[in-house]
Amino acid sequence: MNIEELSGLPPGALEHFRSEGIEELYPPQAEAVEAGATEGENLVAAVPTASGKTMIAALSMLSAIERGGKALYIVPLRALASEKREEFAAYESFSVDVGVTTGNYESTSDWLATKEIVVATSEKVDSLVRNGASWLSELTCVVSDEVHLIDDRNRGPTLEVTLAKLRRLNPDLQTVALSATVGNADEIADWLDAELVDTDWRPIDLQTGVHYSNALNFDDGSTREVPVEGSEKQEAALVRDIVQEGGSSLVFVNSRRNAEAAARRLGQVTGRELTDSERTELAELAAEIREDSDTETSADLADCVERGSAFHHAGLSSTQRSLVEDAFRDRLLKAISATPTLAAGVNTPARRVIVRDWRRFDPTAGGMAPLDVLEVHQMMGRAGRPGLDPYGEAVLLAKSHDESEELFDRYVWADPEPVRSKLAAEPALRTHVLATIASGFARTREGLLEFLEATLYASQSTEPGRLETVTDSVLEYLERNDFIERETAGDGDAGAFTTAADLADGGGRSEELEATNLGHTVSRLYLDPMSAATIVHGLEDANQRPTALGLYQLVSRTPDMYELYLRSGEDEKFGELYYEREAELLGDAPSEFEEERFEDWLAALKTGKLLEDWAEEEDEERITERYKIGPGDLRGKVDTAEWLLGAAESLAAEIDSEWTVAVREARARVEHGVSEELLELVSVRGVGRKRARDLYAVGIEEPADLREADKSVVLGALKGKKTAENILENVGREEPSMDGVEADASAAATDSSDGDDTVEPEATAAADDEESQSSLGDF
C-alpha cells in the first residue's frame, strides 16, 4: 500500500512520512490499515521487531487526532518513553503537540490537557486515573506498547487494570495493542474486542540458529563456519566475525558480573577493529561516563568503552545507560554484553544477537532454570536493522551436540508461551482494589467484581470463584487496616453506591465500599497498601522520636522497596548491628528463631544502613564498594527512599502522628545526602552535599550567612567564580558578582574525595563551569 492511499491524517503528515523516506507501507502496516487502524477500530498487532509497529501506532493516533480526538501512548519503561517522545516530537512540524509524563505519582499533570499525543508509563497512567486527571476522559485512542508484559508478575497487573479503566472511562476508546511476541495474540484480541494482525513478516531476513563446533547451524538447514581460535570463547569468535564484516553484536548473559566480565573480554576483540576517529570519539564518551559517577563500575565501563565494547545492566545510572545505547545505535560501540533488561523494548538492534546464557538462577526452582521462550525470542528480535543490516542473525551457544539439538527444540523451533494475567496474585490485587474503590470505579462489592470481570484475568480464568475469593480476602485486609469501610445497605439507602450489578443478588441488598481518608491518601500516593500499613504501624508504635536509621529501615521493609539481600556471612554482621541499635528500629522485630522473617528484617536493616551512610555524607564510591552495588542501584535506593519517606510524611499527617517533623528531616537528608546540620544550606539552588560541607567548614552554616559572608571566603570554599556568583544570586544576595574578588586561601575547600555534590538537575545546568554536578535523583 502506497502512503498516498492513506486518508484521514492531519495535513502535513504524508509530507512528513515522505521526508522520512517512507513511500510504501510494510505488509503488516497495510494489514493494520485494512483492519481499521485509521478508522478507530480496536487492533492487536503481533508483529516482529523492526517490522513497523510504531508506524501502526502513529497512523492510529494521528487519524484519531484528525477526527478531533486525543491519543495516549503507554510504554513499560521511562527510557522508552523518552525515546518515543523524541520520535513523535517530529509531528510538531505539522502542528501535533506531544507531551511525556513518567514521574510524580501524586500529580494529575493538567498541563497535558493541551497535548494531542501523550507518552507515559503504565504506572503513571494508573496514578493519573487514581488522582482524577480530567483530561483522561477526552482520550479517543490508546496505544499499549509491549503488551505482552501483562504477563510480568510485577508490572503486568498495572497495565491490565489501567487498560480496563481507560476503556470504562471512554466506552468508544480505540485500543491498539502492540507486541513482537505474543503466543496467544487471539486471546488478547478477544479481551480487547479487537481485530488481530498476527504475522512473522520482517523487512530483512532473520536467521536463527545455534553455534556449535566452529559452525553456525541455522533453522533453514544452512550452515556458516565461524571457527573458535585457540582459547577464545564462542561469543568472542562470533563478535570478531561480525565486527570484521562491519556489523555490531549484542551478547545476552544471565548476571551483571557476567556482563561486565564479557565486556572486558570482548573489548580485546573490538579494540583491534577501531579506526583512529572512532578511538577519539570513544575516549570522549569514556570521559563522560567517568564524570557521571566516581565509582568502580563507572571506571570499568569507561575502560571497556575506550575499546569499543560496553556492558549494560540495571546497576548503571540512567545517564550511563543512555550514553551506551546511543553510541551502540550509532555503531560507535561494536558490542554490548547485557542482562535481559536491554531486550525490553529499547531500540538497540544489532546485526548479530548472541544468547550466551539461556539459564539463570531462579530461587523458586532452587537453582538454575531455563529462560522462557518468550524472553529468548524478545532477545532474538533485536537482530537486524532495516537500512543498516543486510540481514539479522540470532544465535544460541551450545557446548555439545545434544545441547545443540535441545536448543533448537526448546527455543529456535518453539512458539512463545501464552501471555497469562497475574492480576489474581494478592499483592497486585490489594493495590488495584483499593485504587478502584478510592477512584470511584466501584462503590460496592458487586460493582467491584463487575469491573474485575472486564480484565484479562477474568477472560482467561478456568477456576470458578477464584477471583471472588481473592477479592474478598483483599477487602478484609483493606478493612482491617482502616483503608476502606464496608456496609450492607438495602434498596432504599444504597444510593450513589449502586451499579447495575449491585442488585443482581442478595434480595436487593448490596455491600457498599468506600475508601477512608487514609485509604484515599494511600491510593493517591501510589503506595502498596501493605507498605502504607507497615509505615503507619511503625509510626504508631514509636515511643520516642524516630532516628533516621529507624525510618530508613522501616521504609526498607515495605514491598515498594527492593531491599538488598544478605550475602554470605552478612547475617552475623548485620545481626550485630541489630543488637547494637535495636532500640532505634520501629515495629515488632521477629525472633531470630523465625529464620526467614529475621533474615528479611536484617536485609531491610542493611538497606536502611546504606541509606544512613548516604545521609551521613559517605562517598558514593565507598558506598557502592561496601555494599557491592552499582551507581544505578544506589541512585535507585535513594530515589525510592525519598518517595517512600515523602509518602510517610503524608501518612504521618493523616494519622496525626507527632513524628511528622522527624520523617520530613529523614526524607530531606536522604534526598540531599547530608547530615542534619547541612539541610538549610542544601535548600539553596546549586548547593549540593559537597559544596554545603565546604561552606560549613568555613563558618557559613545557613542561607543568611551566604548573603552576608565575605565574598573571598565564599569563593575560597566554592572555587569557581561562576559557581559562586550563581549560588549568591540564588540565595538573593544584592551584589553577587565576583569581579575583582580573590579567593581566601585559608578558606579553600577541603579535599572532597569523601563526598559527591548532589543537586537538582536545574542547578546542574546553572553551574555551567568545570564543577558541574550530577544528580542522584535524575534517573
Tab-separated table of N, CA and C in Angstrom, residues 23 30 32 41-42 111 144 168 203 219 239 241 244 360 384 416 452 465 483 486 508 584 750:
chain	number	residue	atom	x	y	z
A	23	GLU	N	7.629	5.641	1.497
A	23	GLU	CA	6.763	5.790	0.328
A	23	GLU	C	5.682	4.710	0.294
A	30	ALA	N	0.072	-2.213	6.256
A	30	ALA	CA	-1.060	-2.167	5.328
A	30	ALA	C	-2.215	-3.017	5.849
A	32	ALA	N	-2.862	-3.595	8.960
A	32	ALA	CA	-3.453	-2.869	10.088
A	32	ALA	C	-4.413	-1.791	9.592
A	41	GLU	N	-10.857	1.565	14.826
A	41	GLU	CA	-11.127	0.190	15.236
A	41	GLU	C	-10.056	-0.301	16.216
A	42	ASN	N	-10.470	-1.110	17.178
A	42	ASN	CA	-9.512	-1.743	18.087
A	42	ASN	C	-8.640	-2.724	17.314
A	111	TRP	N	-1.220	20.027	32.716
A	111	TRP	CA	-0.637	20.655	31.531
A	111	TRP	C	-0.754	19.779	30.289
A	144	SER	N	-0.988	0.625	23.547
A	144	SER	CA	-0.222	-0.064	24.572
A	144	SER	C	0.934	-0.797	23.915
A	168	ARG	N	-13.291	1.754	30.358
A	168	ARG	CA	-14.543	2.050	31.054
A	168	ARG	C	-14.800	3.557	31.087
A	203	PRO	N	11.184	-6.885	7.434
A	203	PRO	CA	11.729	-6.207	6.253
A	203	PRO	C	13.078	-6.765	5.817
A	219	ASP	N	18.127	-22.422	11.288
A	219	ASP	CA	16.849	-23.128	11.262
A	219	ASP	C	16.430	-23.549	9.867
A	239	VAL	N	31.565	-12.426	17.805
A	239	VAL	CA	31.658	-10.960	17.747
A	239	VAL	C	32.746	-10.551	16.754
A	241	ASP	N	33.869	-12.119	14.193
A	241	ASP	CA	33.410	-12.412	12.836
A	241	ASP	C	32.485	-11.325	12.299
A	244	GLN	N	34.245	-7.679	11.964
A	244	GLN	CA	35.099	-7.606	10.771
A	244	GLN	C	34.264	-7.439	9.507
A	360	ARG	N	19.202	-19.058	34.051
A	360	ARG	CA	19.584	-18.122	35.106
A	360	ARG	C	19.054	-18.627	36.436
A	384	GLY	N	19.137	-7.286	13.552
A	384	GLY	CA	18.873	-6.731	12.233
A	384	GLY	C	18.147	-5.406	12.251
A	416	PRO	N	6.389	-18.987	21.443
A	416	PRO	CA	6.413	-18.384	22.782
A	416	PRO	C	5.214	-18.813	23.615
A	452	LEU	N	-13.869	-6.104	37.695
A	452	LEU	CA	-12.807	-7.087	37.538
A	452	LEU	C	-13.132	-8.116	36.461
A	465	GLY	N	-14.829	-19.009	40.799
A	465	GLY	CA	-14.821	-18.453	42.141
A	465	GLY	C	-13.482	-17.971	42.633
A	483	PHE	N	-8.339	1.130	55.581
A	483	PHE	CA	-8.249	1.759	54.273
A	483	PHE	C	-9.623	1.889	53.617
A	486	ARG	N	-16.913	-0.911	54.967
A	486	ARG	CA	-17.932	-1.718	54.273
A	486	ARG	C	-19.228	-1.644	55.062
A	508	GLY	N	-31.901	-7.751	46.834
A	508	GLY	CA	-31.969	-6.292	46.786
A	508	GLY	C	-31.031	-5.615	47.763
A	584	GLU	N	16.388	1.623	68.118
A	584	GLU	CA	16.028	2.617	67.105
A	584	GLU	C	15.016	2.083	66.099
A	750	THR	N	38.006	22.014	51.292
A	750	THR	CA	38.735	20.824	51.716
A	750	THR	C	38.707	19.774	50.629
